[in-house]
Amino acid sequence: MKVILARDLLRANADQAQQNRGIFDRHGVAVVNLLSSPGAGKTTLLEKTLALLRGRVVIGVIEGDISTTRDAERIAGQGVPVVQINTEGICHLDARMVARALPELPVAGLELLFIENVGNLVCPASFDLGEHRKVALLSVTEGSDKPAKYPAVFREAQAVVISKTDLLPYTDFDLAGCCSEMHKINPGLDIFVTSAKTGEGLAAWVAWLEKMVAERKGFS
Ligand code: MG
Ligand code: ZN
């Protein structure tokens, strides 16, 4: 019986991720891996982001889901190229799945590629997809204790988008406490406090993305 160790799988994944990153860098595409638990609002944030960057940044999207193409259909409605990866039960995306999706996208013409990971706050943090930035979403309805309970994703991320702040009055979410907890885990973290409903914080988030896109172009 051959036993495959988790660390061997992760090493193979890291090799493929490096190849993916090589492709992205050759074309000067900035790549963001979006992570969160289910229902935090990744697809909604993407819809708003695509609308705000329309005509300014050329964007493509890879949608990771365990099943259905619903999120991909929502994104396609924004008029951007989108590929759906159905993991058929697997709870995270890996670099090989992303490599298989790339030929379906006009990568050479893109400036920014979003990879919406499977909704899961645990293992997606361990799988490098070849992205340049990991961004974690945390909705105020999930509770401000999530960073302390799931520190890996907040340690790996470069930015966190706190979402659904229009619902703050109806929750016990401790915004200041949560931000200081996240900065304890990861002092360099950029935090955006947002509501897709009211538009709060989205300008700063979009400015962060545009700055990243400009920086990545310098690498190609
Ligand atoms: Mg989604
Ligand atoms: Zn998983």
PDB file of C-alpha atoms and ligand atoms in Angstrom:
ATOM      1  CA  MET A   1       0.000   0.000   0.000  1.00  0.00           C
ATOM      2  CA  LYS A   2       1.333   3.381  -0.963  1.00  0.00           C
ATOM      3  CA  VAL A   3       0.792   6.051   1.654  1.00  0.00           C
ATOM      4  CA  ILE A   4       0.695   9.619   0.409  1.00  0.00           C
ATOM      5  CA  LEU A   5       1.528  12.133   3.065  1.00  0.00           C
ATOM      6  CA  ALA A   6      -0.187  15.475   3.290  1.00  0.00           C
ATOM      7  CA  ARG A   7       3.146  17.243   3.059  1.00  0.00           C
ATOM      8  CA  ASP A   8       3.880  15.519  -0.300  1.00  0.00           C
ATOM      9  CA  LEU A   9       0.520  16.703  -1.636  1.00  0.00           C
ATOM     10  CA  LEU A  10       1.281  20.201  -0.445  1.00  0.00           C
ATOM     11  CA  ARG A  11       4.731  20.094  -2.066  1.00  0.00           C
ATOM     12  CA  ALA A  12       3.216  19.003  -5.410  1.00  0.00           C
ATOM     13  CA  ASN A  13       0.663  21.776  -5.024  1.00  0.00           C
ATOM     14  CA  ALA A  14       3.401  24.329  -4.341  1.00  0.00           C
ATOM     15  CA  ASP A  15       5.216  23.297  -7.573  1.00  0.00           C
ATOM     16  CA  GLN A  16       2.051  23.739  -9.633  1.00  0.00           C
ATOM     17  CA  ALA A  17       1.294  27.047  -7.885  1.00  0.00           C
ATOM     18  CA  GLN A  18       4.763  28.286  -8.854  1.00  0.00           C
ATOM     19  CA  GLN A  19       4.019  27.412 -12.504  1.00  0.00           C
ATOM     20  CA  ASN A  20       0.683  29.220 -12.338  1.00  0.00           C
ATOM     21  CA  ARG A  21       2.377  32.294 -10.865  1.00  0.00           C
ATOM     22  CA  GLY A  22       4.921  32.176 -13.711  1.00  0.00           C
ATOM     23  CA  ILE A  23       2.065  32.361 -16.239  1.00  0.00           C
ATOM     24  CA  PHE A  24       0.415  35.250 -14.367  1.00  0.00           C
ATOM     25  CA  ASP A  25       3.692  37.172 -14.088  1.00  0.00           C
ATOM     26  CA  ARG A  26       4.514  36.668 -17.763  1.00  0.00           C
ATOM     27  CA  HIS A  27       1.232  38.354 -18.652  1.00  0.00           C
ATOM     28  CA  GLY A  28       1.343  40.958 -15.894  1.00  0.00           C
ATOM     29  CA  VAL A  29      -1.909  39.705 -14.347  1.00  0.00           C
ATOM     30  CA  ALA A  30      -2.494  40.444 -10.666  1.00  0.00           C
ATOM     31  CA  VAL A  31      -4.233  37.510  -8.976  1.00  0.00           C
ATOM     32  CA  VAL A  32      -6.368  37.574  -5.839  1.00  0.00           C
ATOM     33  CA  ASN A  33      -7.497  34.420  -4.013  1.00  0.00           C
ATOM     34  CA  LEU A  34     -10.747  35.214  -2.132  1.00  0.00           C
ATOM     35  CA  LEU A  35     -11.347  33.159   1.012  1.00  0.00           C
ATOM     36  CA  SER A  36     -14.199  33.045   3.512  1.00  0.00           C
ATOM     37  CA  SER A  37     -16.751  30.809   5.136  1.00  0.00           C
ATOM     38  CA  PRO A  38     -19.954  30.151   3.136  1.00  0.00           C
ATOM     39  CA  GLY A  39     -22.282  33.120   2.978  1.00  0.00           C
ATOM     40  CA  ALA A  40     -19.782  35.848   3.921  1.00  0.00           C
ATOM     41  CA  GLY A  41     -20.535  37.604   0.646  1.00  0.00           C
ATOM     42  CA  LYS A  42     -17.637  36.774  -1.705  1.00  0.00           C
ATOM     43  CA  THR A  43     -19.764  36.722  -4.842  1.00  0.00           C
ATOM     44  CA  THR A  44     -21.645  39.876  -3.840  1.00  0.00           C
ATOM     45  CA  LEU A  45     -18.367  41.700  -3.145  1.00  0.00           C
ATOM     46  CA  LEU A  46     -17.127  40.546  -6.558  1.00  0.00           C
ATOM     47  CA  GLU A  47     -20.248  41.829  -8.302  1.00  0.00           C
ATOM     48  CA  LYS A  48     -19.841  45.266  -6.689  1.00  0.00           C
ATOM     49  CA  THR A  49     -16.097  45.305  -7.388  1.00  0.00           C
ATOM     50  CA  LEU A  50     -16.589  44.416 -11.059  1.00  0.00           C
ATOM     51  CA  ALA A  51     -19.155  47.198 -11.410  1.00  0.00           C
ATOM     52  CA  LEU A  52     -16.832  49.764  -9.783  1.00  0.00           C
ATOM     53  CA  LEU A  53     -13.832  48.765 -11.919  1.00  0.00           C
ATOM     54  CA  ARG A  54     -15.730  48.499 -15.213  1.00  0.00           C
ATOM     55  CA  GLY A  55     -13.821  50.385 -17.919  1.00  0.00           C
ATOM     56  CA  ARG A  56     -10.807  50.830 -15.592  1.00  0.00           C
ATOM     57  CA  VAL A  57      -9.376  47.328 -15.122  1.00  0.00           C
ATOM     58  CA  VAL A  58      -9.724  44.234 -17.352  1.00  0.00           C
ATOM     59  CA  ILE A  59     -10.892  41.479 -15.013  1.00  0.00           C
ATOM     60  CA  GLY A  60     -11.503  37.730 -15.206  1.00  0.00           C
ATOM     61  CA  VAL A  61     -12.944  35.411 -12.576  1.00  0.00           C
ATOM     62  CA  ILE A  62     -12.527  31.782 -11.582  1.00  0.00           C
ATOM     63  CA  GLU A  63     -15.441  30.596  -9.456  1.00  0.00           C
ATOM     64  CA  GLY A  64     -14.796  27.672  -7.149  1.00  0.00           C
ATOM     65  CA  ASP A  65     -17.816  25.849  -5.799  1.00  0.00           C
ATOM     66  CA  ILE A  66     -18.572  22.386  -4.497  1.00  0.00           C
ATOM     67  CA  SER A  67     -21.524  22.225  -6.887  1.00  0.00           C
ATOM     68  CA  THR A  68     -23.828  24.384  -9.057  1.00  0.00           C
ATOM     69  CA  THR A  69     -22.896  27.206 -11.435  1.00  0.00           C
ATOM     70  CA  ARG A  70     -25.034  29.845  -9.695  1.00  0.00           C
ATOM     71  CA  ASP A  71     -22.185  32.126  -8.627  1.00  0.00           C
ATOM     72  CA  ALA A  72     -20.549  31.906 -12.053  1.00  0.00           C
ATOM     73  CA  GLU A  73     -23.845  32.885 -13.672  1.00  0.00           C
ATOM     74  CA  ARG A  74     -24.071  35.925 -11.401  1.00  0.00           C
ATOM     75  CA  ILE A  75     -20.530  36.953 -12.366  1.00  0.00           C
ATOM     76  CA  ALA A  76     -21.150  36.321 -16.088  1.00  0.00           C
ATOM     77  CA  GLY A  77     -24.049  38.744 -15.730  1.00  0.00           C
ATOM     78  CA  GLN A  78     -21.424  41.449 -15.113  1.00  0.00           C
ATOM     79  CA  GLY A  79     -20.021  40.832 -18.606  1.00  0.00           C
ATOM     80  CA  VAL A  80     -16.599  39.522 -17.578  1.00  0.00           C
ATOM     81  CA  PRO A  81     -14.992  36.207 -18.594  1.00  0.00           C
ATOM     82  CA  VAL A  82     -15.661  33.581 -15.929  1.00  0.00           C
ATOM     83  CA  VAL A  83     -14.819  29.910 -15.527  1.00  0.00           C
ATOM     84  CA  GLN A  84     -16.510  27.674 -13.019  1.00  0.00           C
ATOM     85  CA  ILE A  85     -14.554  24.977 -11.197  1.00  0.00           C
ATOM     86  CA  ASN A  86     -16.858  22.440  -9.581  1.00  0.00           C
ATOM     87  CA  THR A  87     -14.819  20.552  -7.017  1.00  0.00           C
ATOM     88  CA  GLU A  88     -17.488  17.821  -6.685  1.00  0.00           C
ATOM     89  CA  GLY A  89     -17.276  17.677  -2.930  1.00  0.00           C
ATOM     90  CA  ILE A  90     -13.693  18.788  -2.335  1.00  0.00           C
ATOM     91  CA  CYS A  91     -13.658  21.597   0.206  1.00  0.00           C
ATOM     92  CA  HIS A  92     -10.920  23.796  -1.328  1.00  0.00           C
ATOM     93  CA  LEU A  93      -9.355  24.690  -4.672  1.00  0.00           C
ATOM     94  CA  ASP A  94      -5.846  23.486  -5.483  1.00  0.00           C
ATOM     95  CA  ALA A  95      -3.259  24.768  -7.950  1.00  0.00           C
ATOM     96  CA  ARG A  96      -3.925  21.985 -10.461  1.00  0.00           C
ATOM     97  CA  MET A  97      -7.626  22.821 -10.678  1.00  0.00           C
ATOM     98  CA  VAL A  98      -6.683  26.438 -11.385  1.00  0.00           C
ATOM     99  CA  ALA A  99      -4.134  25.368 -14.038  1.00  0.00           C
ATOM    100  CA  ARG A 100      -6.873  23.390 -15.807  1.00  0.00           C
ATOM    101  CA  ALA A 101      -9.190  26.398 -15.790  1.00  0.00           C
ATOM    102  CA  LEU A 102      -6.645  28.872 -17.198  1.00  0.00           C
ATOM    103  CA  PRO A 103      -6.913  27.849 -20.905  1.00  0.00           C
ATOM    104  CA  GLU A 104     -10.616  28.786 -20.703  1.00  0.00           C
ATOM    105  CA  LEU A 105      -9.746  32.401 -19.852  1.00  0.00           C
ATOM    106  CA  PRO A 106      -8.130  35.129 -22.007  1.00  0.00           C
ATOM    107  CA  VAL A 107      -5.287  35.361 -19.464  1.00  0.00           C
ATOM    108  CA  ALA A 108      -2.941  37.335 -21.736  1.00  0.00           C
ATOM    109  CA  GLY A 109      -5.454  40.179 -21.955  1.00  0.00           C
ATOM    110  CA  LEU A 110      -6.333  40.345 -18.259  1.00  0.00           C
ATOM    111  CA  GLU A 111      -5.027  42.796 -15.687  1.00  0.00           C
ATOM    112  CA  LEU A 112      -6.708  41.282 -12.653  1.00  0.00           C
ATOM    113  CA  LEU A 113      -7.924  37.750 -11.971  1.00  0.00           C
ATOM    114  CA  PHE A 114     -10.107  36.882  -9.000  1.00  0.00           C
ATOM    115  CA  ILE A 115     -10.227  33.301  -7.799  1.00  0.00           C
ATOM    116  CA  GLU A 116     -13.261  32.829  -5.570  1.00  0.00           C
ATOM    117  CA  ASN A 117     -12.374  29.859  -3.417  1.00  0.00           C
ATOM    118  CA  VAL A 118     -14.809  27.321  -1.984  1.00  0.00           C
ATOM    119  CA  GLY A 119     -16.590  28.720   1.086  1.00  0.00           C
ATOM    120  CA  ASN A 120     -14.498  27.301   3.922  1.00  0.00           C
ATOM    121  CA  LEU A 121     -12.407  29.102   6.513  1.00  0.00           C
ATOM    122  CA  VAL A 122     -10.032  26.181   7.158  1.00  0.00           C
ATOM    123  CA  CYS A 123      -8.113  24.318   4.445  1.00  0.00           C
ATOM    124  CA  PRO A 124      -8.159  26.782   1.486  1.00  0.00           C
ATOM    125  CA  ALA A 125      -5.565  28.765   3.456  1.00  0.00           C
ATOM    126  CA  SER A 126      -3.080  25.868   3.045  1.00  0.00           C
ATOM    127  CA  PHE A 127      -3.271  25.655  -0.755  1.00  0.00           C
ATOM    128  CA  ASP A 128      -1.260  28.185  -2.740  1.00  0.00           C
ATOM    129  CA  LEU A 129      -2.976  28.635  -6.116  1.00  0.00           C
ATOM    130  CA  GLY A 130      -0.286  30.878  -7.588  1.00  0.00           C
ATOM    131  CA  GLU A 131      -2.036  34.050  -6.463  1.00  0.00           C
ATOM    132  CA  HIS A 132      -0.243  37.246  -5.431  1.00  0.00           C
ATOM    133  CA  ARG A 133      -2.628  38.089  -2.604  1.00  0.00           C
ATOM    134  CA  LYS A 134      -4.981  36.184  -0.386  1.00  0.00           C
ATOM    135  CA  VAL A 135      -7.965  38.227   0.749  1.00  0.00           C
ATOM    136  CA  ALA A 136     -10.217  36.940   3.522  1.00  0.00           C
ATOM    137  CA  LEU A 137     -13.824  38.028   3.935  1.00  0.00           C
ATOM    138  CA  LEU A 138     -15.478  38.108   7.325  1.00  0.00           C
ATOM    139  CA  SER A 139     -19.113  39.134   7.664  1.00  0.00           C
ATOM    140  CA  VAL A 140     -20.309  40.770  10.868  1.00  0.00           C
ATOM    141  CA  THR A 141     -23.037  38.108  11.162  1.00  0.00           C
ATOM    142  CA  GLU A 142     -20.360  35.414  11.645  1.00  0.00           C
ATOM    143  CA  GLY A 143     -19.088  36.865  14.910  1.00  0.00           C
ATOM    144  CA  SER A 144     -15.935  38.730  15.850  1.00  0.00           C
ATOM    145  CA  ASP A 145     -14.366  35.613  17.421  1.00  0.00           C
ATOM    146  CA  LYS A 146     -13.614  34.029  14.024  1.00  0.00           C
ATOM    147  CA  PRO A 147     -10.013  35.339  13.631  1.00  0.00           C
ATOM    148  CA  ALA A 148      -9.029  33.865  17.013  1.00  0.00           C
ATOM    149  CA  LYS A 149     -10.748  30.553  16.169  1.00  0.00           C
ATOM    150  CA  TYR A 150      -9.414  30.258  12.597  1.00  0.00           C
ATOM    151  CA  PRO A 151      -6.088  32.121  12.743  1.00  0.00           C
ATOM    152  CA  ALA A 152      -4.433  30.421   9.717  1.00  0.00           C
ATOM    153  CA  VAL A 153      -6.492  32.189   7.071  1.00  0.00           C
ATOM    154  CA  PHE A 154      -5.960  35.577   8.748  1.00  0.00           C
ATOM    155  CA  ARG A 155      -2.228  34.918   9.084  1.00  0.00           C
ATOM    156  CA  GLU A 156      -1.909  33.964   5.390  1.00  0.00           C
ATOM    157  CA  ALA A 157      -4.009  36.844   4.053  1.00  0.00           C
ATOM    158  CA  GLN A 158      -2.661  40.255   3.061  1.00  0.00           C
ATOM    159  CA  ALA A 159      -6.055  41.898   3.419  1.00  0.00           C
ATOM    160  CA  VAL A 160      -9.384  41.307   5.144  1.00  0.00           C
ATOM    161  CA  VAL A 161     -12.704  42.655   3.969  1.00  0.00           C
ATOM    162  CA  ILE A 162     -15.199  42.891   6.808  1.00  0.00           C
ATOM    163  CA  SER A 163     -18.586  42.677   5.087  1.00  0.00           C
ATOM    164  CA  LYS A 164     -22.262  43.415   5.805  1.00  0.00           C
ATOM    165  CA  THR A 165     -21.541  46.308   8.188  1.00  0.00           C
ATOM    166  CA  ASP A 166     -25.081  47.580   7.483  1.00  0.00           C
ATOM    167  CA  LEU A 167     -26.126  44.717   9.813  1.00  0.00           C
ATOM    168  CA  LEU A 168     -23.817  45.819  12.672  1.00  0.00           C
ATOM    169  CA  PRO A 169     -26.675  47.292  14.776  1.00  0.00           C
ATOM    170  CA  TYR A 170     -28.351  43.857  14.827  1.00  0.00           C
ATOM    171  CA  THR A 171     -25.284  41.888  15.980  1.00  0.00           C
ATOM    172  CA  ASP A 172     -22.856  41.718  18.916  1.00  0.00           C
ATOM    173  CA  PHE A 173     -19.929  42.021  16.516  1.00  0.00           C
ATOM    174  CA  ASP A 174     -17.057  43.829  18.248  1.00  0.00           C
ATOM    175  CA  LEU A 175     -15.477  45.696  15.336  1.00  0.00           C
ATOM    176  CA  ALA A 176     -12.592  47.322  17.227  1.00  0.00           C
ATOM    177  CA  GLY A 177     -11.838  44.137  19.147  1.00  0.00           C
ATOM    178  CA  CYS A 178     -11.923  42.050  15.982  1.00  0.00           C
ATOM    179  CA  CYS A 179      -9.546  44.397  14.144  1.00  0.00           C
ATOM    180  CA  SER A 180      -7.074  44.382  17.030  1.00  0.00           C
ATOM    181  CA  GLU A 181      -7.292  40.561  17.232  1.00  0.00           C
ATOM    182  CA  MET A 182      -6.517  40.317  13.509  1.00  0.00           C
ATOM    183  CA  HIS A 183      -3.580  42.698  13.813  1.00  0.00           C
ATOM    184  CA  LYS A 184      -2.274  40.602  16.714  1.00  0.00           C
ATOM    185  CA  ILE A 185      -2.298  37.558  14.395  1.00  0.00           C
ATOM    186  CA  ASN A 186      -0.971  39.498  11.393  1.00  0.00           C
ATOM    187  CA  PRO A 187       0.351  43.010  12.057  1.00  0.00           C
ATOM    188  CA  GLY A 188       0.673  43.890   8.347  1.00  0.00           C
ATOM    189  CA  LEU A 189      -2.939  43.112   7.475  1.00  0.00           C
ATOM    190  CA  ASP A 190      -4.925  45.712   5.516  1.00  0.00           C
ATOM    191  CA  ILE A 191      -8.516  45.793   6.782  1.00  0.00           C
ATOM    192  CA  PHE A 192     -11.494  47.171   4.850  1.00  0.00           C
ATOM    193  CA  VAL A 193     -14.754  47.743   6.677  1.00  0.00           C
ATOM    194  CA  THR A 194     -17.467  47.426   4.051  1.00  0.00           C
ATOM    195  CA  SER A 195     -21.090  47.040   3.156  1.00  0.00           C
ATOM    196  CA  ALA A 196     -22.033  45.983  -0.354  1.00  0.00           C
ATOM    197  CA  LYS A 197     -25.513  47.358   0.402  1.00  0.00           C
ATOM    198  CA  THR A 198     -24.570  50.907   1.397  1.00  0.00           C
ATOM    199  CA  GLY A 199     -21.244  51.026  -0.477  1.00  0.00           C
ATOM    200  CA  GLU A 200     -19.307  51.812   2.715  1.00  0.00           C
ATOM    201  CA  GLY A 201     -15.577  51.114   2.390  1.00  0.00           C
ATOM    202  CA  LEU A 202     -15.724  49.918  -1.223  1.00  0.00           C
ATOM    203  CA  ALA A 203     -13.761  52.899  -2.608  1.00  0.00           C
ATOM    204  CA  ALA A 204     -10.781  52.095  -0.379  1.00  0.00           C
ATOM    205  CA  TRP A 205     -10.974  48.405  -1.311  1.00  0.00           C
ATOM    206  CA  VAL A 206     -11.066  49.164  -5.025  1.00  0.00           C
ATOM    207  CA  ALA A 207      -8.153  51.620  -4.656  1.00  0.00           C
ATOM    208  CA  TRP A 208      -6.130  48.854  -2.974  1.00  0.00           C
ATOM    209  CA  LEU A 209      -6.843  46.566  -5.951  1.00  0.00           C
ATOM    210  CA  GLU A 210      -5.913  49.213  -8.523  1.00  0.00           C
ATOM    211  CA  LYS A 211      -2.621  49.866  -6.730  1.00  0.00           C
ATOM    212  CA  MET A 212      -1.849  46.147  -6.806  1.00  0.00           C
ATOM    213  CA  VAL A 213      -2.689  45.914 -10.516  1.00  0.00           C
ATOM    214  CA  ALA A 214      -0.316  48.816 -11.255  1.00  0.00           C
ATOM    215  CA  GLU A 215       2.462  47.147  -9.242  1.00  0.00           C
ATOM    216  CA  ARG A 216       2.053  43.744 -10.938  1.00  0.00           C
ATOM    217  CA  LYS A 217       2.256  45.310 -14.403  1.00  0.00           C
ATOM    218  CA  GLY A 218       5.782  46.347 -13.534  1.00  0.00           C
ATOM    219  CA  PHE A 219       6.694  42.650 -13.154  1.00  0.00           C
ATOM    220  CA  SER A 220       5.724  41.483 -16.649  1.00  0.00           C
TER     221      SER A 220
HETATM  222 MG    MG B   1     -19.960  32.579  -3.830  1.00  0.00          MG
HETATM  223 ZN    ZN B   2     -10.331  21.329   1.883  1.00  0.00          ZN
END
